[in-house]
Structure formats: C-alpha cells, structure tokens
Coordinates of C-alpha atoms (C1' of nucleotides) in Angstrom, one line a residue:
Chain G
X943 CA -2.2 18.1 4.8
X944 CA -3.1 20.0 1.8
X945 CA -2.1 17.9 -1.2
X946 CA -2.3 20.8 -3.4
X947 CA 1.1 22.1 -1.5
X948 CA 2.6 18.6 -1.9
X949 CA 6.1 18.8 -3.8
X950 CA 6.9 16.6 -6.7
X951 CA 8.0 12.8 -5.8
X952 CA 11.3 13.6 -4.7
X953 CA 14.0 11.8 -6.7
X954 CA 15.5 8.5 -4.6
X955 CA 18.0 6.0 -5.2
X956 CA 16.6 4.0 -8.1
X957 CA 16.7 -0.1 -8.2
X958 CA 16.0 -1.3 -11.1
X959 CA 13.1 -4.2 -10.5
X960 CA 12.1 -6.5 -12.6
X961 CA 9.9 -9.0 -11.5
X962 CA 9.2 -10.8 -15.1
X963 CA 6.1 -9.0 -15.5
X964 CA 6.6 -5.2 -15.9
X965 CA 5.1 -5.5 -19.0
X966 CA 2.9 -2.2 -20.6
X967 CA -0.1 -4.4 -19.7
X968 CA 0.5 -4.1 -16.5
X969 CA 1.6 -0.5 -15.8
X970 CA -1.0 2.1 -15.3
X971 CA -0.5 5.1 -14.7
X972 CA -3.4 6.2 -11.9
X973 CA -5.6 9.2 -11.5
X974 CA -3.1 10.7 -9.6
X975 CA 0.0 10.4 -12.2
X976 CA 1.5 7.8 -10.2
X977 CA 3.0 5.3 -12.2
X978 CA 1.5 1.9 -10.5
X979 CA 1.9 -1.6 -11.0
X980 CA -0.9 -3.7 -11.8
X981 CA -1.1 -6.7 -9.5
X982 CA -0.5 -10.0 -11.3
X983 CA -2.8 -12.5 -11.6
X984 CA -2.4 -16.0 -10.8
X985 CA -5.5 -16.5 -11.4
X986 CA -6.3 -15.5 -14.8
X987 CA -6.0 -19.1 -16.4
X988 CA -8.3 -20.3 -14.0
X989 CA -10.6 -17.0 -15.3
X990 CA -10.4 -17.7 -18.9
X991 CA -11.0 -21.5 -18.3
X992 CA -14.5 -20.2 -16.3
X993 CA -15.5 -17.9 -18.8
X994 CA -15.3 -20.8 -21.7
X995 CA -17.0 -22.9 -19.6
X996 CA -14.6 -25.5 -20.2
X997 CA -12.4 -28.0 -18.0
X998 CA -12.7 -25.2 -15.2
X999 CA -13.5 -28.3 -12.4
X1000 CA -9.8 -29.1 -13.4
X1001 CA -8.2 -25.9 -12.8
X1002 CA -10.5 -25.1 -9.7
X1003 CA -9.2 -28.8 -8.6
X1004 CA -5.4 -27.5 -9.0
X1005 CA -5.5 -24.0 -7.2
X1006 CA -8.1 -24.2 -4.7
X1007 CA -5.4 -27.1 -4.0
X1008 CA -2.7 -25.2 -4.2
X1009 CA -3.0 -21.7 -2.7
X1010 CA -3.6 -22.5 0.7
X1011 CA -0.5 -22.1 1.4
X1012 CA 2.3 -21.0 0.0
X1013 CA 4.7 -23.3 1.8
X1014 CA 2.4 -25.9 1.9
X1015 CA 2.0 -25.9 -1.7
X1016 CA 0.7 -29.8 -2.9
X1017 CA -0.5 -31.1 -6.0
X1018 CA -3.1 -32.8 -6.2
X1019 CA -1.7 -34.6 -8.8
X1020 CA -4.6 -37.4 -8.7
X1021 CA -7.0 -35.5 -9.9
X1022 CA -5.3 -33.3 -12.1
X1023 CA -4.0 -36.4 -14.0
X1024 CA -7.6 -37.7 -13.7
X1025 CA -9.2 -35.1 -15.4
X1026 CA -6.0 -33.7 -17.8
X1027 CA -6.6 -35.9 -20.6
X1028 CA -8.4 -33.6 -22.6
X1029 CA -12.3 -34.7 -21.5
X1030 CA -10.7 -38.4 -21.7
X1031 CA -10.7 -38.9 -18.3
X1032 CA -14.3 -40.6 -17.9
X1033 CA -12.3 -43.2 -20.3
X1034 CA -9.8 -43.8 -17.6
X1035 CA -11.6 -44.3 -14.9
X1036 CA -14.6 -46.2 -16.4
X1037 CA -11.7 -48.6 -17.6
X1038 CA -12.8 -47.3 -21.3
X1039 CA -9.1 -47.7 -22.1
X1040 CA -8.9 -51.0 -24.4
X1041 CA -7.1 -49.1 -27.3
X1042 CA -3.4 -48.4 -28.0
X1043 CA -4.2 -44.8 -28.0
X1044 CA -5.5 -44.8 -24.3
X1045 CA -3.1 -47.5 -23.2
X1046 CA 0.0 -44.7 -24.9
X1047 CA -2.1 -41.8 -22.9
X1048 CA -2.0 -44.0 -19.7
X1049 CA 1.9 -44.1 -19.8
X1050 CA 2.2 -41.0 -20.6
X1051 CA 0.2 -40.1 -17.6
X1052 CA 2.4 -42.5 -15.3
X1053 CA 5.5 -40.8 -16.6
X1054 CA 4.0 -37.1 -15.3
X1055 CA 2.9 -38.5 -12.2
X1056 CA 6.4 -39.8 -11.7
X1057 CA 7.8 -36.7 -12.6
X1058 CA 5.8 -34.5 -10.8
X1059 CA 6.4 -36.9 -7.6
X1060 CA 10.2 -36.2 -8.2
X1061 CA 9.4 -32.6 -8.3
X1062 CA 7.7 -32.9 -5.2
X1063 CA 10.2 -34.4 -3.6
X1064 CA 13.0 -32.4 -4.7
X1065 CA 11.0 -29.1 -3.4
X1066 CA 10.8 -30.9 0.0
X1067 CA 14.5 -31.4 -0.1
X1068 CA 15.0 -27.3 -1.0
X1069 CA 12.8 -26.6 1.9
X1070 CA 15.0 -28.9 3.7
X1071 CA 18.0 -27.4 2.6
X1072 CA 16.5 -24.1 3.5
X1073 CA 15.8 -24.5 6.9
X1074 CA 19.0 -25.9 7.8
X1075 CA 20.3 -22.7 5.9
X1076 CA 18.3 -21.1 8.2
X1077 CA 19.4 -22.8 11.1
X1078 CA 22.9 -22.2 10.6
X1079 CA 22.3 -18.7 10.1
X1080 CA 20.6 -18.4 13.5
X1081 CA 23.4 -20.5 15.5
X1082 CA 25.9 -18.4 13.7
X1083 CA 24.2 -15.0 14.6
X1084 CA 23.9 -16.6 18.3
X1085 CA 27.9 -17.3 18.2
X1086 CA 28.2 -13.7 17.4
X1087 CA 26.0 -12.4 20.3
X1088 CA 27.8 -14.7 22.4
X1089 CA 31.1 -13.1 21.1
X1090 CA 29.9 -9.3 21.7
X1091 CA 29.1 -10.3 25.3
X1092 CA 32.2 -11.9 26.4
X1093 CA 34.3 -8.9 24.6
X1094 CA 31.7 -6.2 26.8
X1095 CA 32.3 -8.4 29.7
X1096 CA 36.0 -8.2 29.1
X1097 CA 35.8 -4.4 28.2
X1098 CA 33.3 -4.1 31.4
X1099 CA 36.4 -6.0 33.7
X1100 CA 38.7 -2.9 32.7
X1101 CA 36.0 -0.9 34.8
X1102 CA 35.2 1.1 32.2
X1103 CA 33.2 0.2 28.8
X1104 CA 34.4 2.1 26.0
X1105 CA 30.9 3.9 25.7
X1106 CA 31.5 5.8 28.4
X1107 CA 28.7 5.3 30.3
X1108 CA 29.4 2.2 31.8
X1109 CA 26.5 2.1 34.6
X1110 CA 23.7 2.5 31.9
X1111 CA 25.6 -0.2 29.7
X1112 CA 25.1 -2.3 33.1
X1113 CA 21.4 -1.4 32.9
X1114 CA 20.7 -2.3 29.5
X1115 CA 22.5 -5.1 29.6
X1116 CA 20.7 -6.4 32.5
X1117 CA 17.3 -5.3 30.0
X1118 CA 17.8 -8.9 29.0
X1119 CA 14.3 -10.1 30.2
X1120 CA 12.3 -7.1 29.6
X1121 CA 8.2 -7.3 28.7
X1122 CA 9.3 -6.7 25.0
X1123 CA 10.7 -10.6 24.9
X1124 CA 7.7 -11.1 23.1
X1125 CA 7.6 -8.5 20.5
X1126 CA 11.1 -8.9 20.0
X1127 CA 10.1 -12.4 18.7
X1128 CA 7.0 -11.2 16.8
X1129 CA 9.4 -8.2 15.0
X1130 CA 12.3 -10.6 14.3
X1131 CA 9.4 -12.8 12.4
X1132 CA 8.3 -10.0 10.4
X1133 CA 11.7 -9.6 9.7
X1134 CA 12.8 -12.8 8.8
X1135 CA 10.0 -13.3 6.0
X1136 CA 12.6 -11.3 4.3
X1137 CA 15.4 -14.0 5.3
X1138 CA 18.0 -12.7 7.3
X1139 CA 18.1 -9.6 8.5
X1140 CA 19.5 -7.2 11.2
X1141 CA 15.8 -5.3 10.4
X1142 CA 14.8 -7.8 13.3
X1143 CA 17.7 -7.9 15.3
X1144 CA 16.5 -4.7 16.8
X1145 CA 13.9 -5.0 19.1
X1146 CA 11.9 -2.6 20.6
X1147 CA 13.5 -2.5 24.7
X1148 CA 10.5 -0.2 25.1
X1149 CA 7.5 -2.8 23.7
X1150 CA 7.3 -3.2 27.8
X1151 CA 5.6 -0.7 28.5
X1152 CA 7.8 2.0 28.8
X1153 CA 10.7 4.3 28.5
X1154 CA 13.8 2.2 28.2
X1155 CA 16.0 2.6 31.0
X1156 CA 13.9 4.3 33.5
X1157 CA 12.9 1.3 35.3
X1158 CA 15.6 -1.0 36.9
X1159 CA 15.3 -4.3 36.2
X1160 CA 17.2 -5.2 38.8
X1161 CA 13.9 -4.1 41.2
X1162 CA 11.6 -5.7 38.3
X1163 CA 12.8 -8.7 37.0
X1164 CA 15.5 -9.6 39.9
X1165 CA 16.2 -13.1 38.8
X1166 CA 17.5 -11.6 35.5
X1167 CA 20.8 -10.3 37.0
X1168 CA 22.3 -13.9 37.7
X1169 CA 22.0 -15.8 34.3
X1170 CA 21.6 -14.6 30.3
X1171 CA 20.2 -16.5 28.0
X1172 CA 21.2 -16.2 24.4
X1173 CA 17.9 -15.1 23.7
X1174 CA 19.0 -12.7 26.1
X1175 CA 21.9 -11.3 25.4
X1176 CA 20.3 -10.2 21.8
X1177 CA 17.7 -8.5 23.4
X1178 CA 20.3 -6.5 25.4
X1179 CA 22.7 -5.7 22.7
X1180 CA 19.5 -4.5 20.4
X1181 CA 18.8 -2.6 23.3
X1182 CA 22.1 -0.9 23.3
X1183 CA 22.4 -0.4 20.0
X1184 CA 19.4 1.1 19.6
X1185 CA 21.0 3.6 21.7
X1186 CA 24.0 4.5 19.4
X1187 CA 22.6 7.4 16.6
X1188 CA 23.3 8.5 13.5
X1189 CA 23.2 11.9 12.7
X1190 CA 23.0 13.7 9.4
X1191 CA 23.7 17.3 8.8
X1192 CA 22.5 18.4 5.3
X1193 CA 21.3 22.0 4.0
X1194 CA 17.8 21.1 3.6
X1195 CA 14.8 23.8 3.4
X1196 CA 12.2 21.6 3.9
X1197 CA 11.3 20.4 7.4
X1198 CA 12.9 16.8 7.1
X1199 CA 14.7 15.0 4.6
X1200 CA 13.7 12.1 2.6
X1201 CA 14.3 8.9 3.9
X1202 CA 12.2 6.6 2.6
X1203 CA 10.5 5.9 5.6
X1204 CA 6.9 7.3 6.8
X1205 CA 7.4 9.1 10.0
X1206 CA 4.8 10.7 12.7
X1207 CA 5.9 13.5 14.9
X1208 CA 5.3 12.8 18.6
X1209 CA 7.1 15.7 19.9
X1210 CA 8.6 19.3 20.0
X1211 CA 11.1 21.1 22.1
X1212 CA 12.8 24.1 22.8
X1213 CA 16.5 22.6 22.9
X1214 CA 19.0 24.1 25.2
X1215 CA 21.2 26.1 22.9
X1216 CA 18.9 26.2 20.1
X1217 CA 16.4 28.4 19.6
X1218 CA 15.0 26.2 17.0
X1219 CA 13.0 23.4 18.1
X1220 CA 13.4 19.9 17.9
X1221 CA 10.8 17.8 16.7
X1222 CA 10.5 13.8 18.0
X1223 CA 9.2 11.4 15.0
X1224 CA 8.6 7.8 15.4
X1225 CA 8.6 5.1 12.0
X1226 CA 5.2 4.4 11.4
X1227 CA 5.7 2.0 8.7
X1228 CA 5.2 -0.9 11.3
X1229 CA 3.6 -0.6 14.7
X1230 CA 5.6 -1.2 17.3
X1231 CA 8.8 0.0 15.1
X1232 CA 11.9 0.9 18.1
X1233 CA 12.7 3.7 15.0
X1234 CA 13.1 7.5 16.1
X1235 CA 14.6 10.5 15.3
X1236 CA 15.1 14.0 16.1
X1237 CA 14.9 16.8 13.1
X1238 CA 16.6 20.0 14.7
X1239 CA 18.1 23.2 12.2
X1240 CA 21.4 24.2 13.1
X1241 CA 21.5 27.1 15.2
X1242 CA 24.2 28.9 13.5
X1243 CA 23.3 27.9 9.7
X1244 CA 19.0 28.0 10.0
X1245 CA 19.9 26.3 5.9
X1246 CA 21.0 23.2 7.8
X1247 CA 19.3 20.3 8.8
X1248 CA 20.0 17.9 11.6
X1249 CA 19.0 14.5 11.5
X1250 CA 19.4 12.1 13.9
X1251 CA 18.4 8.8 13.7
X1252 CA 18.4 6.5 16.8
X1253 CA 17.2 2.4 16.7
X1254 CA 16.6 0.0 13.5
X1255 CA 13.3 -1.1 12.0
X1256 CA 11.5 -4.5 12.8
X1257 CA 10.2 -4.7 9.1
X1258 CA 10.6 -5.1 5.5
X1259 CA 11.9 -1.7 4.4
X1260 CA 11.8 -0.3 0.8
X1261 CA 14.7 0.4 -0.8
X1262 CA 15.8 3.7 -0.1
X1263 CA 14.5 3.2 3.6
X1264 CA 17.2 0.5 3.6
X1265 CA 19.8 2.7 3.4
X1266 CA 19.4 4.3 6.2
X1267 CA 18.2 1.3 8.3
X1268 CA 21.5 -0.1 7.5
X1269 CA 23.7 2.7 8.5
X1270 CA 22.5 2.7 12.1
X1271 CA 22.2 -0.7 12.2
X1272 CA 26.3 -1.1 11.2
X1273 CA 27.0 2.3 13.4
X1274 CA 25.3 1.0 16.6
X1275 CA 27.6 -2.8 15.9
X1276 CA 30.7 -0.6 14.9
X1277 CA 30.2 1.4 18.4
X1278 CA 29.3 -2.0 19.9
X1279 CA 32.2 -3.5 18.5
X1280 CA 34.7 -1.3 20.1
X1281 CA 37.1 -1.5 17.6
X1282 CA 37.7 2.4 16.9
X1283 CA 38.1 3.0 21.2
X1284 CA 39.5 6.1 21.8
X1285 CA 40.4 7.8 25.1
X1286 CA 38.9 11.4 25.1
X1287 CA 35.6 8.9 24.0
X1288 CA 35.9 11.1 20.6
X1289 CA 37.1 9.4 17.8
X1290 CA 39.2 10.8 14.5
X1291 CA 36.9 10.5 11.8
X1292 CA 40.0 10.2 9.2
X1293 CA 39.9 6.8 9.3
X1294 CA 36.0 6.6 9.0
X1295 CA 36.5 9.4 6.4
X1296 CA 38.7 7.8 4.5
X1297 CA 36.8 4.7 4.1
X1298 CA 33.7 6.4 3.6
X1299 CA 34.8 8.4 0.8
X1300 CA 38.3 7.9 -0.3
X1301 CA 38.1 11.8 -2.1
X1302 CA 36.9 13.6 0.9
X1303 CA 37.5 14.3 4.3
X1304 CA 36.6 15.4 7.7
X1305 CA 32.8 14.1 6.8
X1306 CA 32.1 11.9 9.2
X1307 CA 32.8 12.4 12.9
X1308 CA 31.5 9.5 16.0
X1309 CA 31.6 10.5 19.0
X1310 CA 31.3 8.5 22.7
X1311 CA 31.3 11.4 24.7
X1312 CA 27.8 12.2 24.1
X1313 CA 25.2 10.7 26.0
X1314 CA 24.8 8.5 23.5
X1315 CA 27.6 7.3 21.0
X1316 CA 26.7 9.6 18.1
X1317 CA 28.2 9.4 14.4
X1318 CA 27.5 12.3 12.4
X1319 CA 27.5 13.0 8.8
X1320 CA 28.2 16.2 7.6
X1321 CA 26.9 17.0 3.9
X1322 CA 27.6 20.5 4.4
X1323 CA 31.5 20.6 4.7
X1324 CA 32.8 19.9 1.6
X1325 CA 31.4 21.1 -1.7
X1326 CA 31.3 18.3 -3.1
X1327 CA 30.8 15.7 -0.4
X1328 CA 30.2 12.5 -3.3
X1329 CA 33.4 14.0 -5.5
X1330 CA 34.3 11.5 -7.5
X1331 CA 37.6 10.3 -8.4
X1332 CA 37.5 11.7 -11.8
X1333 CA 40.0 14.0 -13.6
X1334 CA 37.5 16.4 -14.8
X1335 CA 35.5 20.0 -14.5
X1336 CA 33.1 19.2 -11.3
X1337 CA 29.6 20.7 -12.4
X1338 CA 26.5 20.9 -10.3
X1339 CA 23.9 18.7 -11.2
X1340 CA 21.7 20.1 -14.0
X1341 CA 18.6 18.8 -12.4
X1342 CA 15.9 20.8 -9.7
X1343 CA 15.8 17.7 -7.8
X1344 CA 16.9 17.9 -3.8
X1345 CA 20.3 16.6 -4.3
X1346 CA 20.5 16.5 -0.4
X1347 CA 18.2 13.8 -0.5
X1348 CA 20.2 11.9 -2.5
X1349 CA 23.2 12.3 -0.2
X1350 CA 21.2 11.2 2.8
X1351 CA 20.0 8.5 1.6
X1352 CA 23.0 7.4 -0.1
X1353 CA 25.8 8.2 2.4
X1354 CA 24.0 6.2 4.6
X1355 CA 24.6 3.5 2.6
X1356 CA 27.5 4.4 2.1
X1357 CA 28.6 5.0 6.1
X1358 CA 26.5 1.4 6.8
X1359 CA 29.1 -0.3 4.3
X1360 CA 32.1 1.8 5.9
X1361 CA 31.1 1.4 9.1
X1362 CA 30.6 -2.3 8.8
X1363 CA 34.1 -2.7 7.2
X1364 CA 35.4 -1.3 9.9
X1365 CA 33.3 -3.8 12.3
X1366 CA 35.4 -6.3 10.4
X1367 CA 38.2 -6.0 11.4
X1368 CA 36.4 -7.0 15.2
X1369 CA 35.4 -9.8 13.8
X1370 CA 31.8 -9.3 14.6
X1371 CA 30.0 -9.0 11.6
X1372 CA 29.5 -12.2 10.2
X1373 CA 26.6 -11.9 10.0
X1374 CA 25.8 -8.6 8.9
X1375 CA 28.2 -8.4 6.5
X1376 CA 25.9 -10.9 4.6
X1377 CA 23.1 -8.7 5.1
X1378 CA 25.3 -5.6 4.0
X1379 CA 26.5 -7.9 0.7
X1380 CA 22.8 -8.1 0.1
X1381 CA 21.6 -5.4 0.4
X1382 CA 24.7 -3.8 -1.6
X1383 CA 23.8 -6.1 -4.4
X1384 CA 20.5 -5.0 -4.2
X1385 CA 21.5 -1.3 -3.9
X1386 CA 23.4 -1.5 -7.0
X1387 CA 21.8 -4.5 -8.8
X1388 CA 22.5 -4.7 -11.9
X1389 CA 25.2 -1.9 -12.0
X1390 CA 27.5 -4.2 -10.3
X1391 CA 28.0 -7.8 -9.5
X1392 CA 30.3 -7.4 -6.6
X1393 CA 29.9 -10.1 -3.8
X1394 CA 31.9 -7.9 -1.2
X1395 CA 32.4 -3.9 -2.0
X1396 CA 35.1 -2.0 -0.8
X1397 CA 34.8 1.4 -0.6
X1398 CA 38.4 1.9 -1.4
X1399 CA 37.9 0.3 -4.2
X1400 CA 37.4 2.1 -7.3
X1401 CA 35.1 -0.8 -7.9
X1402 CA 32.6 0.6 -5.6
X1403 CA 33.3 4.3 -6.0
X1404 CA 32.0 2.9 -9.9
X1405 CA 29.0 1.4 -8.5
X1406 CA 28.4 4.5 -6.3
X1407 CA 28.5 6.3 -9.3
X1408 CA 26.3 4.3 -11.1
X1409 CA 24.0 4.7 -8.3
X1410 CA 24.2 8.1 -8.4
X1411 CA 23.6 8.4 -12.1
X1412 CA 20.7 6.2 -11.7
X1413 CA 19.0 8.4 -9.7
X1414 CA 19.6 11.1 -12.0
X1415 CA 18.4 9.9 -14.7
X1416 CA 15.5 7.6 -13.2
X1417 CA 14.4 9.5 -9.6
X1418 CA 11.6 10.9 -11.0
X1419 CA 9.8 7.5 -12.1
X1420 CA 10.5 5.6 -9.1
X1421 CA 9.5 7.4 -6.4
X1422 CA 6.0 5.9 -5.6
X1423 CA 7.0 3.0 -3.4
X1424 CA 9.3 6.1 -0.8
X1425 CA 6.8 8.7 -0.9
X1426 CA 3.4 7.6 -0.1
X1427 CA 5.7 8.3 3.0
X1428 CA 2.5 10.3 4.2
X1429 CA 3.5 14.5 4.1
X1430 CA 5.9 14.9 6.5
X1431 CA 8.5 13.8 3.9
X1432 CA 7.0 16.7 1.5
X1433 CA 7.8 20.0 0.8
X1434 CA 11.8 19.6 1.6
X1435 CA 12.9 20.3 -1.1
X1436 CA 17.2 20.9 -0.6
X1437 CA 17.7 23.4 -3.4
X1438 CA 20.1 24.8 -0.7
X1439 CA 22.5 21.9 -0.5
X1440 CA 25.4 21.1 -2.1
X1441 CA 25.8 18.3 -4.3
X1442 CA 28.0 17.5 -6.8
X1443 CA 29.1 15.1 -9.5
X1444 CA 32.7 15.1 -11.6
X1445 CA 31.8 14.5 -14.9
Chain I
dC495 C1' -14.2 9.6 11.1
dG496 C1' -9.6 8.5 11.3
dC497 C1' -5.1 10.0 11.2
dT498 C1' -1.6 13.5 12.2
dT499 C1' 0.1 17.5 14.5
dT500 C1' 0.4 20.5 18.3
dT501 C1' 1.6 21.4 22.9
dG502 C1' 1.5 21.4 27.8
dA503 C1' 2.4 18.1 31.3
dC504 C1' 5.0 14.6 33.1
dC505 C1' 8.9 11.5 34.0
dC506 C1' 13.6 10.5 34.6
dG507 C1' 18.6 11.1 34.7
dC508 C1' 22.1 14.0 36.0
dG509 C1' 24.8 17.6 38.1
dC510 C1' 25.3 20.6 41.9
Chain D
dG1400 C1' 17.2 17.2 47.8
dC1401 C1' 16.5 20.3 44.1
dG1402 C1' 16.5 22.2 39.7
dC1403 C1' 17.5 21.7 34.9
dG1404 C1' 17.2 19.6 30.5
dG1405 C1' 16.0 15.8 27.4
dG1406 C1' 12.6 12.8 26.0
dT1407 C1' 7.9 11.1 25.9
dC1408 C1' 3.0 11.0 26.7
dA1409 C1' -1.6 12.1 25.7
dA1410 C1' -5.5 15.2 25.2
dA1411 C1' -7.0 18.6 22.1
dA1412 C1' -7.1 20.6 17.7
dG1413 C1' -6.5 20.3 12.8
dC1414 C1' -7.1 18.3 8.4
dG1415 C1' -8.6 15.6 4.4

DNA sequence: CGCTTTTGACCCGCGC
DNA sequence: GCGCGGGTCAAAAGCG
C-alpha cells in the first residue's frame, strides 16, 4: 500500500508500561517518527569487561553459563567464586593462602557460595511452586470443561440446546478428535508462555484441514462418538465457541476499525440484502490463528460499519488486541453458558445493557436466532454511548482522533467484563474470570488496583474513565505496538462517529 | 521477491 | 434433487 496515504497512528487504549528501563537512553525515536524502544542489554557488563580487557574470562564464565536457558538458569558458582577475588584467585587455588587476609577472603567466599546455594534452592522451590500453580490451574480449567459438558448434555436431554441449532451443536461436539488435536496443543503452548489464558483455549477446529463442520466426523473419526476425553471436550467447546460472534456497529469511514490486531482479507461478497460487500479477514498475527471477521457497511446508514468478529486468538495479543480477544472469548462462554436462555432464541439486551454501561441503554443486543449466536454492539444508538455518570455539560471530545476506535476497542472490554459477570452467575468462569481480573488490572494498571471490577460499580465506571482519559491524552504516543498492524487498519479514520465524554 | 488484495470458482448447508 | 446464499479457496494481479 502507498505509505504516503497512511493515516496518523490511530489513538488506542494506553497502558502505561514500565519495564524499569524506559530510560531516555533507551528511547529513540526512528527514521520514521516512531517512538521505539531500544532493546536492553544484558550483555553490556560482559561488553565493557571485553573492551578493558579485564576479568572478561569471569564474566564470559557466568553468562555463557547462564543464558542457555532461561529456565534452566545455573550458576556456575565454582568458577565464578574461583576467579571473583579480584585476580586473587591463582592464590586460592595454588594454596597461596597462608595469610589472615586470604584465609578472611576464603570465608567470605564460603559464605557466598552458601548463599548463592540457598538462592538456588529457593528458585527451585518457586519453580516448584509454579508448576503446581500451574497444575492446579489446568485440573481446575478441566473441572470446568467437565462442568459445561454435563450442563450441554443436560440442556441437549431437553431435545433442544439453547443455541438453537441443536444438530450442529451435536456435530461440533462430536469435533472432539478432529486433525487440529495437535495444533490445538501447539496454540495452547504459545498461549501459555503468557501463563493462563483463554488466548489458547481456542483452537483452531479447522487446523484439519478444512472447513469446520462440513465433514462429519461421525464418517471420519467413528470411534469418537462413543467416549470424550477431557482433552476432548475442550476441543469441542473451543469449537463451539468459536462459533458464537461478536458484532460491532460503529460509524466509521474508513474500511475497518482499529483493533489492534493485523488482519489479511481473504474474501469479498455481494451479501443478500446488501449492496455493499462483505469482506472476509483472517488474524495474521500468528499462523494458524482460528480468528476471523467480516467488515460489512450498513445498508441503510453507508456511515456505519459492521464488525463481526468470530473465534479467539492462539497467541500473545497486545494490549488493545486484548480487548477484543476477550470480549468474544467471554461472549462465546456467556452463550455457552446458557445462563441468559430465552425462548424466541433472542435475548433482552437490558440486562446486558445495564451491566455493560449502567448510563445507557439498548446498546447491546445477543441473539440465538441467527445462525450463529450473535452479540452485537451498537456505537451508533446513543449519542453518547460511554456517558459517564457525571452531573455536567457532555462535550465532544476536542481531539481529531477516531473516537470510534476507542469505543471498539474499549466496549469490548467492556462487554468481555459484562459478559463474563454474567457467565458468573453459571458458575462457569472460574477460570476466566482470573484471566478477565488480569487482564482488567492490566487494562487499567495503574489507574486502579481493583482485584475484581464491577461494572455497576462506580469503581469501574472511574477506572473506565481513566482509561478513557488516558487515551486522550496519551493515544498518540503509544500507538506503535497496534499499528504496525500492516494497512488494512489505516485510513479509518471515524470522524463520523459519535463519541462522547461528560466532563 | 514476498506479501497482500482481488475475484471467480468451489463447497456446503439449508429451504423448498 | 435443486437452487440459493454464505463462506472459503486459490490463482492472478498489484504493490512496495
């Protein structure tokens, strides 16, 4: 694409980073006026020591040692305590050590090498402790899977599931032991290098080879039908919630809006009912990423963009990508979970509404009756969809930045916290709700030290408003990491939409 | 040259 | 069984 016709970074949720060494050494700011981190170097000790020429065999000794790996991070205490006694160490091993001064330094020595043995063996008790974290963490997840299946199996005995679509609920529940078992491991790894995650818990179903659900397993993988492993039954719940969606209407005159993730298109059609087309992307942030979504303008306002997103990623997100990863990831377990059923299969969105955004209503609508369980987010209703609970004159952000963008990628958030409230009250986001804690904390670090928001309470309509005025006042700076989200992401700029903050 | 976009063809589910 | 519509594939074209 031609950069010359690229838009500015567009402004994104800020979080504040600080990883101890955002120092104005180590900012640049690059040929392209990117503001960039300069990579820290562990190494720069062992640099200086080469350049002087001095006790480098004793540093080399010490990381060539110690970076192999990470986890496997030893010591070699030996030789570092051979050699650390300040060019004395020919003394100690020649047995030159006759003097008080040497016999002190040998103590001395002794009393590091017992310390750094209780060091060591303290780490190995963390990484003990850690792993058994983990493993608790995985049995408990397990439990939950186990849970969702019994309660679809109990749903399922009422001959109808409250999806709707019963027979391809069968179907993807039987997807237990499709060709993607394997990827599904190799995605939940990338995703657990970020520790627990629901990035990994969804799977690609079509890692297989193919389009998910057009091939019964029943006529591939027969044996499947008679027993489920855990293993399993994650697989086939990934699989069906990769087929609940999140929608987003916003007034957006760019082609898509900003999500934080890097998207390819892969498709185009003429929609019945639409004479604007509908274009397919796929996440291209990882291969293999289950991701999609459909960009579509409304038929009857062309100003309004539809955005649905379908699946969760199977790797480390930034930020702002979280967002959204997290609101289908708590949609597709809300719709999972069951707990907002409704007869007609469409459900009141006052409840959802309510708990979304306590100050405005008729926002958010899920629906069963589509072929898919669908919630939809409108940013186009209301004027002034992220009205605050403030007694004062609502003004329009004094900014040019796409304020739509900054609804969609918080209301996701937002919805992904709501959402997974409401999954509560099921009782089947144990896990999640960890993830969603985290990532909250992380969404409104330091703005907010809350362990368990509520967005009822005026403690997180603060923190959303702290969000929101730190990406006012920061969105410019911090928009590197979300936008070298390739071009598609470019040129949508919302000036069209309609965002406000009560001040 | 590699990546992305375009676009016609193809596959599949669903309704009649 | 047939046609329609949605979704995806993949070759060709475009672009940097």
């Amino acid at each position: 694409m031609d950069s010359s016709t690229r838009s500015p970074p567009h402004p994104t949720i800020q979080f504040p980073l600080n990883l101890g060494c955002a120092t104005a050494e180590n900012i640049n700011v690059n040929d392209k006026g990117k503001v960039v981190m300069d990579e820290m170097d562990f190494f720069s000790a062992k640099k200086e020591r080469g350049r002087d020429g001095g006790t480098e065999s004793t540093s080399r000794d010490l990381y060539t040692t110690g970076t192999s790996s990470i986890s496997d991070f030893n010591v070699n205490t030996e030789l570092l305590l051979l050699n650390s006694a300040n060019g004395g160490g020919d003394q100690l091993i020649h047995g030159g050590a006759s003097s008080n001064s040497d016999r002190k330094l040998n103590s001395e020595v002794g009393v590091l090498k017992t310390e750094l043995e209780r060091m060591n063996s303290e780490n190995q008790r963390l990484k003990e402790m850690l792993t058994q974290a983990t493993n608790n963490y995985n049995g408990l997840q397990m439990h939950i899977q186990t849970i969702m299946q019994e309660q679809q199996k109990g749903v399922g005995e009422e001959g109808k599931n409250f999806l709707g679509n019963g027979v391809s609920m069968h179907r993807q529940f039987v997807d237990l032991g499709m060709p993607g078992a394997a990827a599904s491991a190799n995605a939940n790894d990338v995703s657990s290098s970020e520790g627990p995650s629901d990035d990994g818990l969804m799977a690609s179903n079509e890692a297989g080879g193919g389009r998910e659900g057009n091939q019964s397993p029943q006529t591939k993988f027969p044996s499947l039908n008679s027993h489920c492993t855990d293993n399993g039954v994650d697989q086939a719940t990934e699989a069906t919630i990769r087929k609940a969606r999140v929608s987003v209407r916003a007034r957006c005159e760019g082609p898509m809006i900003t999500d934080g993730c890097q998207w390819r298109k892969y498709g185009q059609k003429i929609a019945k009912g639409n004479p604007c087309p509908r274009a397919y992307y796929r996440c291209t942030m990882a291969a293999g990423c289950p991701v999609r979504k459909q960009v579509q303008r409304c038929a009857e306002d062309r100003s309004i963009l539809i955005t649905t997103y379908e699946g969760n990623h199977n790797h480390p997100l930034p930020p702002t990508a979280m967002a959204m990863a997290s609101t289908t990831s708590s949609a597709a377990r809300m719709l999972l979970s069951g707990s907002m059923p409704s007869a007609d299969g469409l459900i009141n969105s006052s409840v959802l509404a309510r708990t979304l955004l306590p100050c405005s209503t008729n926002m958010a609508t899920i629906s069963t009756s589509a072929p898919f369980p669908t919630v939809t987010l409108d940013l186009t209703q209301s004027p002034n969809p992220l009205q605050l609970p403030r007694p004062s004159n609502q003004i329009p952000i004094p900014f040019p930045p796409p304020p739509a963008t900054a609804a969609a990628a918080l209301l996701p958030q937002l919805l992904g916290q709501a959402l997974n409230n409401q999954s509560k009250f099921s009782g089947l986001q144990m896990s999640h709700e960890m993830d969603q804690n985290r990532l909250q904390n992380q969404f409104n670090n330091d703005t907010t030290s809350s362990n368990s928001l509520q967005p009822n309470d005026p403690s997180f309509v603060a923190a959303l408003a702290a969000a929101i005025t730190s990406f006012i006042g920061g969105s410019y700076s911090n928009n590197n990491n979300n936008n070298n989200n390739n071009n598609n992401n470019n040129g949508n700029d919302l000036n069209g939409s309609s965002f406000y903050v009560n001040r």
